[in-house]
């Protein structure tokens, strides 16, 4: 496993975050499967650096943009949505997932 980190630039907030792997599984914990296409890295706060992976971002299932995990940037309901796509798809999402959206469905 390469330890060189790649950079994620969130499509919503433009924050840059370092990640190690992209996909549904991480080599740090191959027995864990992510539902969304996760961007993960070793947890920098864990006592054991080879402990469980930390998910720092994901790929929006609609527009394929990389987004961070902050609630103002992305939401998860069956798959990951950037907040822009969540607004566009609000008729198909529970109001709890997109609480700031005015329900026009």
Short mmCIF file of C-alpha atoms in Angstrom, two decimals:
data_model
loop_
_atom_site.label_atom_id
_atom_site.label_comp_id
_atom_site.label_asym_id
_atom_site.label_seq_id
_atom_site.Cartn_x
_atom_site.Cartn_y
_atom_site.Cartn_z
CA UNK A 1 0.00 0.00 0.00
CA UNK A 2 1.36 3.38 -1.00
CA UNK A 3 1.37 5.98 1.78
CA UNK A 4 1.32 8.97 -0.57
CA UNK A 5 -1.78 11.05 0.10
CA UNK A 6 -3.93 12.53 -2.66
CA UNK A 7 -5.92 15.74 -2.25
CA UNK A 8 -9.69 16.16 -2.29
CA UNK A 9 -11.02 19.64 -3.05
CA UNK A 10 -14.65 19.74 -1.89
CA UNK A 11 -16.92 20.88 -4.74
CA UNK A 12 -19.09 22.81 -2.26
CA UNK A 13 -16.77 24.50 0.27
CA UNK A 14 -13.44 24.22 -1.62
CA UNK A 15 -11.69 22.80 1.45
CA UNK A 16 -8.70 20.61 0.59
CA UNK A 17 -8.43 17.35 2.50
CA UNK A 18 -5.78 14.64 2.18
CA UNK A 19 -6.94 11.09 1.53
CA UNK A 20 -5.18 7.81 0.86
CA UNK A 21 -7.72 5.62 -0.90
CA UNK A 22 -10.87 5.96 -3.00
CA UNK A 23 -13.42 3.18 -3.28
CA UNK A 24 -15.89 0.95 -1.52
CA UNK A 25 -13.18 -0.81 0.53
CA UNK A 26 -10.04 0.31 2.33
CA UNK A 27 -6.87 -1.72 2.68
CA UNK A 28 -6.80 -0.61 6.34
CA UNK A 29 -9.99 -2.60 7.02
CA UNK A 30 -10.83 -4.82 4.02
CA UNK A 31 -13.71 -6.39 5.96
CA UNK A 32 -15.56 -3.03 5.95
CA UNK A 33 -17.53 -2.09 2.85
CA UNK A 34 -18.65 1.51 2.24
CA UNK A 35 -21.99 2.02 0.49
CA UNK A 36 -20.77 5.19 -1.20
CA UNK A 37 -17.50 5.67 -3.05
CA UNK A 38 -15.51 6.74 0.00
CA UNK A 39 -12.33 8.81 0.23
CA UNK A 40 -10.47 7.45 3.26
CA UNK A 41 -7.22 7.88 5.14
CA UNK A 42 -5.68 6.53 8.35
CA UNK A 43 -7.16 8.25 11.39
CA UNK A 44 -4.47 10.76 12.46
CA UNK A 45 -5.85 10.76 16.03
CA UNK A 46 -5.83 6.98 16.53
CA UNK A 47 -3.18 5.43 18.77
CA UNK A 48 -2.59 2.77 16.12
CA UNK A 49 -2.15 4.39 12.68
CA UNK A 50 -3.26 1.14 11.03
CA UNK A 51 -6.60 1.19 12.83
CA UNK A 52 -9.95 1.74 11.14
CA UNK A 53 -10.00 4.13 8.17
CA UNK A 54 -11.41 7.62 8.55
CA UNK A 55 -13.81 8.64 5.78
CA UNK A 56 -13.02 12.27 4.87
CA UNK A 57 -15.05 12.56 1.70
CA UNK A 58 -17.10 10.82 -0.95
CA UNK A 59 -18.26 11.08 -4.53
CA UNK A 60 -21.74 12.53 -5.17
CA UNK A 61 -23.89 9.79 -6.69
CA UNK A 62 -25.58 12.27 -9.07
CA UNK A 63 -22.91 14.68 -10.38
CA UNK A 64 -19.80 12.62 -9.48
CA UNK A 65 -18.18 15.58 -7.67
CA UNK A 66 -15.88 15.00 -4.70
CA UNK A 67 -17.37 16.39 -1.49
CA UNK A 68 -16.30 16.47 2.15
CA UNK A 69 -18.38 14.95 4.92
CA UNK A 70 -19.49 18.25 6.51
CA UNK A 71 -23.28 18.41 6.75
CA UNK A 72 -23.38 21.68 4.82
CA UNK A 73 -21.55 20.01 1.91
CA UNK A 74 -23.06 16.54 1.59
CA UNK A 75 -25.84 14.31 2.88
CA UNK A 76 -26.29 10.55 2.86
CA UNK A 77 -29.58 8.81 2.17
CA UNK A 78 -29.07 5.45 0.47
CA UNK A 79 -26.20 7.13 -1.39
CA UNK A 80 -24.10 10.31 -1.07
CA UNK A 81 -25.41 13.62 -2.45
CA UNK A 82 -23.66 16.97 -2.60
CA UNK A 83 -26.01 19.61 -1.16
CA UNK A 84 -26.65 21.05 -4.63
CA UNK A 85 -27.87 17.69 -5.97
CA UNK A 86 -29.79 17.05 -2.73
CA UNK A 87 -31.73 20.26 -3.38
CA UNK A 88 -32.44 19.13 -6.95
CA UNK A 89 -33.51 15.67 -5.74
CA UNK A 90 -35.46 16.91 -2.69
CA UNK A 91 -38.72 15.32 -3.92
CA UNK A 92 -37.06 11.91 -3.57
CA UNK A 93 -35.45 12.52 -0.16
CA UNK A 94 -36.94 12.67 3.33
CA UNK A 95 -37.34 16.24 4.62
CA UNK A 96 -35.01 15.35 7.52
CA UNK A 97 -32.18 14.81 5.05
CA UNK A 98 -32.60 18.20 3.36
CA UNK A 99 -34.10 20.29 6.21
CA UNK A 100 -33.36 23.69 4.64
CA UNK A 101 -35.14 22.84 1.41
CA UNK A 102 -38.59 24.26 0.83
CA UNK A 103 -40.62 21.27 -0.19
CA UNK A 104 -42.06 22.13 -3.60
CA UNK A 105 -43.01 18.58 -4.55
#
